[in-house]
Amino acid sequence: LTSVDTYNVPIAERLLGLPGQAFRVIPNGAPAAPHSLPFLSGAAPVLTVGHVGTLNRDKGWEVAARAVVELAGEGAPIAMVVAGSGPDEARAAGLAAEHPGVVEYLGFRPDPVATVMPRLDVFTLLSVNEGMPMAIVEAMSLGIPVVACPSGGIPELVRHNLTGLLVERDGARVKAALGELLADPVRLAGLAAATRQVFASTFDIARVVDEYMAVYG
């Protein structure tokens, strides 16, 4: 038996009545994608933060967006791209209309790794609870550092001060984390480089396939 993260193993033990030793943890994977952070490369004048995925309160997209709005209001060169669908679509569209040039709502986009993530410098996912979200794996496949809450299996993806920052789901703390990355391009570049390395060693799809074949082949 396999699980994509260690977080779900004890849950499976309770639900299935099987010992944890019966499970081998194999993380989600994705193909690697070349990418240079637009803000660091000079391709964009602002640090672009993104949320891609389901739009509902539990995912925390609005916490990130409002932190970006506050920073921009203080004169920081920062903007937010929101893509996805869900119950909060109207709220996302309204926030974008209220803050043009700071928040952009794209709606649902197929293949966001190709259509949205190349625009991003930082990916955010401030979920109340998660397993091992593919959106973070896909962001890491481009070397994009992640700001996320330490919920569920996320800490197995986002290693604090290595591949991103783990923060509590609090607007002030999210704002402070984004402000730190904006103020320190060298640190941001270091996180991006480490993210690429960790992805290649752990989450590259070829490696993940080999691990599954070792179990089931």
CSV table of C-alpha atoms in Angstrom, one decimal:
chain,number,residue,atom,x,y,z
A,1,LEU,CA,0.0,0.0,0.0
A,2,THR,CA,1.1,3.6,-0.7
A,3,SER,CA,0.3,7.0,0.6
A,4,VAL,CA,1.3,10.3,-0.9
A,5,ASP,CA,2.3,11.7,2.6
A,6,THR,CA,2.9,10.6,6.1
A,7,TYR,CA,0.1,12.8,7.4
A,8,ASN,CA,-2.5,10.4,5.9
A,9,VAL,CA,-0.9,7.2,7.2
A,10,PRO,CA,-2.4,7.3,10.7
A,11,ILE,CA,-5.8,8.3,9.2
A,12,ALA,CA,-5.6,5.2,7.0
A,13,GLU,CA,-4.7,3.1,10.0
A,14,ARG,CA,-7.8,4.2,11.8
A,15,LEU,CA,-10.1,3.9,8.8
A,16,LEU,CA,-8.8,0.6,7.4
A,17,GLY,CA,-7.5,-1.1,10.5
A,18,LEU,CA,-4.1,-1.7,8.9
A,19,PRO,CA,-0.7,-1.1,10.5
A,20,GLY,CA,1.3,2.0,9.4
A,21,GLN,CA,4.2,-0.2,8.4
A,22,ALA,CA,2.0,-1.6,5.6
A,23,PHE,CA,2.3,1.8,3.8
A,24,ARG,CA,5.1,3.2,1.8
A,25,VAL,CA,5.1,7.0,1.4
A,26,ILE,CA,5.5,8.1,-2.3
A,27,PRO,CA,4.9,11.8,-2.8
A,28,ASN,CA,2.9,13.3,-5.7
A,29,GLY,CA,5.1,14.3,-8.7
A,30,ALA,CA,5.2,16.4,-11.8
A,31,PRO,CA,7.5,17.1,-14.7
A,32,ALA,CA,10.2,19.7,-14.2
A,33,ALA,CA,9.6,23.0,-16.0
A,34,PRO,CA,12.3,25.6,-16.6
A,35,HIS,CA,11.4,29.0,-15.1
A,36,SER,CA,13.1,32.2,-14.0
A,37,LEU,CA,11.2,34.3,-11.4
A,38,PRO,CA,10.0,37.3,-13.4
A,39,PHE,CA,10.7,39.9,-10.7
A,40,LEU,CA,14.3,38.7,-10.2
A,41,SER,CA,15.0,38.5,-13.9
A,42,GLY,CA,13.7,42.0,-14.5
A,43,ALA,CA,10.9,40.7,-16.7
A,44,ALA,CA,8.3,42.2,-14.3
A,45,PRO,CA,8.4,45.4,-12.3
A,46,VAL,CA,6.5,43.9,-9.3
A,47,LEU,CA,6.7,40.7,-7.2
A,48,THR,CA,3.8,38.6,-8.4
A,49,VAL,CA,2.1,36.4,-5.8
A,50,GLY,CA,-0.3,33.7,-7.0
A,51,HIS,CA,-3.0,31.4,-5.9
A,52,VAL,CA,-4.1,28.7,-8.3
A,53,GLY,CA,-6.9,26.3,-7.4
A,54,THR,CA,-10.2,26.1,-5.7
A,55,LEU,CA,-11.6,29.4,-4.5
A,56,ASN,CA,-13.2,29.0,-1.1
A,57,ARG,CA,-12.7,30.3,2.4
A,58,ASP,CA,-10.8,27.2,3.5
A,59,LYS,CA,-8.0,27.7,0.9
A,60,GLY,CA,-7.0,31.1,2.2
A,61,TRP,CA,-6.7,32.8,-1.2
A,62,GLU,CA,-8.3,36.0,0.2
A,63,VAL,CA,-6.0,36.1,3.2
A,64,ALA,CA,-3.1,36.3,0.8
A,65,ALA,CA,-4.8,38.7,-1.6
A,66,ARG,CA,-5.6,41.2,1.2
A,67,ALA,CA,-2.0,41.0,2.5
A,68,VAL,CA,-0.9,41.9,-1.0
A,69,VAL,CA,-3.4,44.8,-1.2
A,70,GLU,CA,-2.1,46.2,2.1
A,71,LEU,CA,1.5,46.0,1.0
A,72,ALA,CA,0.7,47.6,-2.3
A,73,GLY,CA,-1.2,50.4,-0.5
A,74,GLU,CA,2.0,51.1,1.4
A,75,GLY,CA,3.9,51.6,-1.9
A,76,ALA,CA,5.4,48.1,-2.2
A,77,PRO,CA,5.9,46.8,-5.8
A,78,ILE,CA,3.7,43.7,-5.4
A,79,ALA,CA,0.6,42.2,-7.1
A,80,MET,CA,-1.6,39.1,-6.8
A,81,VAL,CA,-2.9,36.8,-9.5
A,82,VAL,CA,-5.8,34.6,-8.6
A,83,ALA,CA,-6.9,31.7,-10.9
A,84,GLY,CA,-9.4,29.0,-10.3
A,85,SER,CA,-13.1,28.4,-9.7
A,86,GLY,CA,-15.4,27.7,-6.7
A,87,PRO,CA,-17.8,29.4,-4.3
A,88,ASP,CA,-15.6,32.5,-4.0
A,89,GLU,CA,-15.4,33.4,-7.7
A,90,ALA,CA,-17.6,36.5,-7.2
A,91,ARG,CA,-15.5,37.6,-4.3
A,92,ALA,CA,-12.3,37.2,-6.3
A,93,ALA,CA,-13.7,39.1,-9.2
A,94,GLY,CA,-15.0,41.9,-6.9
A,95,LEU,CA,-11.6,42.2,-5.1
A,96,ALA,CA,-9.9,42.5,-8.5
A,97,ALA,CA,-12.3,45.2,-9.6
A,98,GLU,CA,-11.8,47.1,-6.4
A,99,HIS,CA,-8.0,47.0,-6.7
A,100,PRO,CA,-7.1,47.1,-10.4
A,101,GLY,CA,-3.4,46.7,-11.1
A,102,VAL,CA,-2.9,45.0,-7.7
A,103,VAL,CA,-5.3,42.0,-7.8
A,104,GLU,CA,-6.0,40.2,-11.1
A,105,TYR,CA,-8.7,37.4,-11.3
A,106,LEU,CA,-8.3,35.1,-14.2
A,107,GLY,CA,-11.1,32.6,-13.5
A,108,PHE,CA,-10.5,28.9,-14.3
A,109,ARG,CA,-7.5,28.3,-16.5
A,110,PRO,CA,-6.7,24.9,-18.0
A,111,ASP,CA,-3.1,23.8,-17.6
A,112,PRO,CA,-2.1,26.5,-15.1
A,113,VAL,CA,1.5,25.3,-15.1
A,114,ALA,CA,1.8,26.6,-18.6
A,115,THR,CA,-0.8,29.4,-18.5
A,116,VAL,CA,-0.5,31.0,-15.0
A,117,MET,CA,2.5,29.9,-13.0
A,118,PRO,CA,5.2,31.3,-15.3
A,119,ARG,CA,4.0,34.7,-14.3
A,120,LEU,CA,4.6,34.0,-10.6
A,121,ASP,CA,7.4,34.7,-8.2
A,122,VAL,CA,5.7,33.3,-5.1
A,123,PHE,CA,3.0,30.8,-4.7
A,124,THR,CA,0.6,30.8,-1.8
A,125,LEU,CA,-1.7,28.2,-0.3
A,126,LEU,CA,-3.1,29.1,3.2
A,127,SER,CA,-5.4,26.1,3.6
A,128,VAL,CA,-7.1,25.1,6.8
A,129,ASN,CA,-6.4,21.5,6.0
A,130,GLU,CA,-4.6,19.7,3.1
A,131,GLY,CA,-3.2,16.4,2.1
A,132,MET,CA,-0.3,16.8,-0.4
A,133,PRO,CA,-1.6,19.5,-2.8
A,134,MET,CA,-0.7,19.1,-6.4
A,135,ALA,CA,-0.7,22.9,-6.9
A,136,ILE,CA,2.3,23.2,-4.6
A,137,VAL,CA,4.1,20.3,-6.4
A,138,GLU,CA,3.4,22.1,-9.7
A,139,ALA,CA,4.7,25.4,-8.4
A,140,MET,CA,7.8,23.7,-7.1
A,141,SER,CA,8.3,22.1,-10.5
A,142,LEU,CA,9.0,25.7,-11.8
A,143,GLY,CA,11.2,26.6,-8.8
A,144,ILE,CA,8.6,28.9,-7.3
A,145,PRO,CA,9.0,29.4,-3.5
A,146,VAL,CA,5.8,28.8,-1.5
A,147,VAL,CA,4.2,30.6,1.4
A,148,ALA,CA,1.8,28.3,3.0
A,149,CYS,CA,0.2,27.2,6.3
A,150,PRO,CA,1.7,24.1,8.1
A,151,SER,CA,-1.4,22.1,7.7
A,152,GLY,CA,-1.8,18.4,6.7
A,153,GLY,CA,1.0,17.2,4.4
A,154,ILE,CA,2.2,20.7,3.4
A,155,PRO,CA,5.3,20.6,5.6
A,156,GLU,CA,6.4,17.6,3.7
A,157,LEU,CA,6.5,19.9,0.6
A,158,VAL,CA,7.3,23.3,1.9
A,159,ARG,CA,10.4,23.2,4.1
A,160,HIS,CA,10.6,26.4,6.1
A,161,ASN,CA,13.4,28.8,5.0
A,162,LEU,CA,14.4,26.3,2.3
A,163,THR,CA,11.6,25.9,-0.3
A,164,GLY,CA,9.5,28.6,1.1
A,165,LEU,CA,8.0,29.9,4.3
A,166,LEU,CA,5.5,28.3,6.7
A,167,VAL,CA,3.2,30.8,8.4
A,168,GLU,CA,0.1,30.7,10.5
A,169,ARG,CA,-3.1,31.6,8.7
A,170,ASP,CA,-3.1,35.2,9.9
A,171,GLY,CA,-3.1,38.3,7.6
A,172,ALA,CA,-0.4,40.2,9.5
A,173,ARG,CA,2.0,37.2,9.4
A,174,VAL,CA,1.3,36.5,5.7
A,175,LYS,CA,1.9,40.2,5.0
A,176,ALA,CA,5.2,40.1,7.0
A,177,ALA,CA,6.4,37.0,5.1
A,178,LEU,CA,5.7,38.4,1.7
A,179,GLY,CA,7.3,41.7,2.7
A,180,GLU,CA,10.4,39.9,3.8
A,181,LEU,CA,10.7,38.2,0.4
A,182,LEU,CA,10.1,41.4,-1.4
A,183,ALA,CA,12.8,43.2,0.6
A,184,ASP,CA,15.4,40.5,0.2
A,185,PRO,CA,15.9,39.4,-3.5
A,186,VAL,CA,19.0,37.4,-2.6
A,187,ARG,CA,16.9,35.4,-0.1
A,188,LEU,CA,14.2,34.9,-2.7
A,189,ALA,CA,16.7,33.7,-5.2
A,190,GLY,CA,18.1,31.3,-2.7
A,191,LEU,CA,14.7,29.8,-2.0
A,192,ALA,CA,14.0,29.4,-5.7
A,193,ALA,CA,17.3,27.6,-6.2
A,194,ALA,CA,16.6,25.3,-3.2
A,195,THR,CA,13.1,24.6,-4.4
A,196,ARG,CA,14.4,23.4,-7.8
A,197,GLN,CA,16.9,21.1,-6.0
A,198,VAL,CA,14.4,19.6,-3.6
A,199,PHE,CA,11.9,19.1,-6.4
A,200,ALA,CA,14.4,17.3,-8.6
A,201,SER,CA,15.5,15.0,-5.8
A,202,THR,CA,12.0,14.2,-4.4
A,203,PHE,CA,9.1,15.2,-6.6
A,204,ASP,CA,10.2,14.9,-10.2
A,205,ILE,CA,7.7,12.6,-12.0
A,206,ALA,CA,10.4,10.2,-13.2
A,207,ARG,CA,11.6,9.6,-9.7
A,208,VAL,CA,8.1,9.1,-8.4
A,209,VAL,CA,7.3,6.6,-11.2
A,210,ASP,CA,10.4,4.6,-10.3
A,211,GLU,CA,9.3,4.4,-6.7
A,212,TYR,CA,5.8,3.2,-7.7
A,213,MET,CA,7.3,0.6,-10.0
A,214,ALA,CA,9.5,-0.6,-7.1
A,215,VAL,CA,6.3,-1.3,-5.1
A,216,TYR,CA,3.8,-2.5,-7.7
A,217,GLY,CA,6.0,-3.5,-10.7
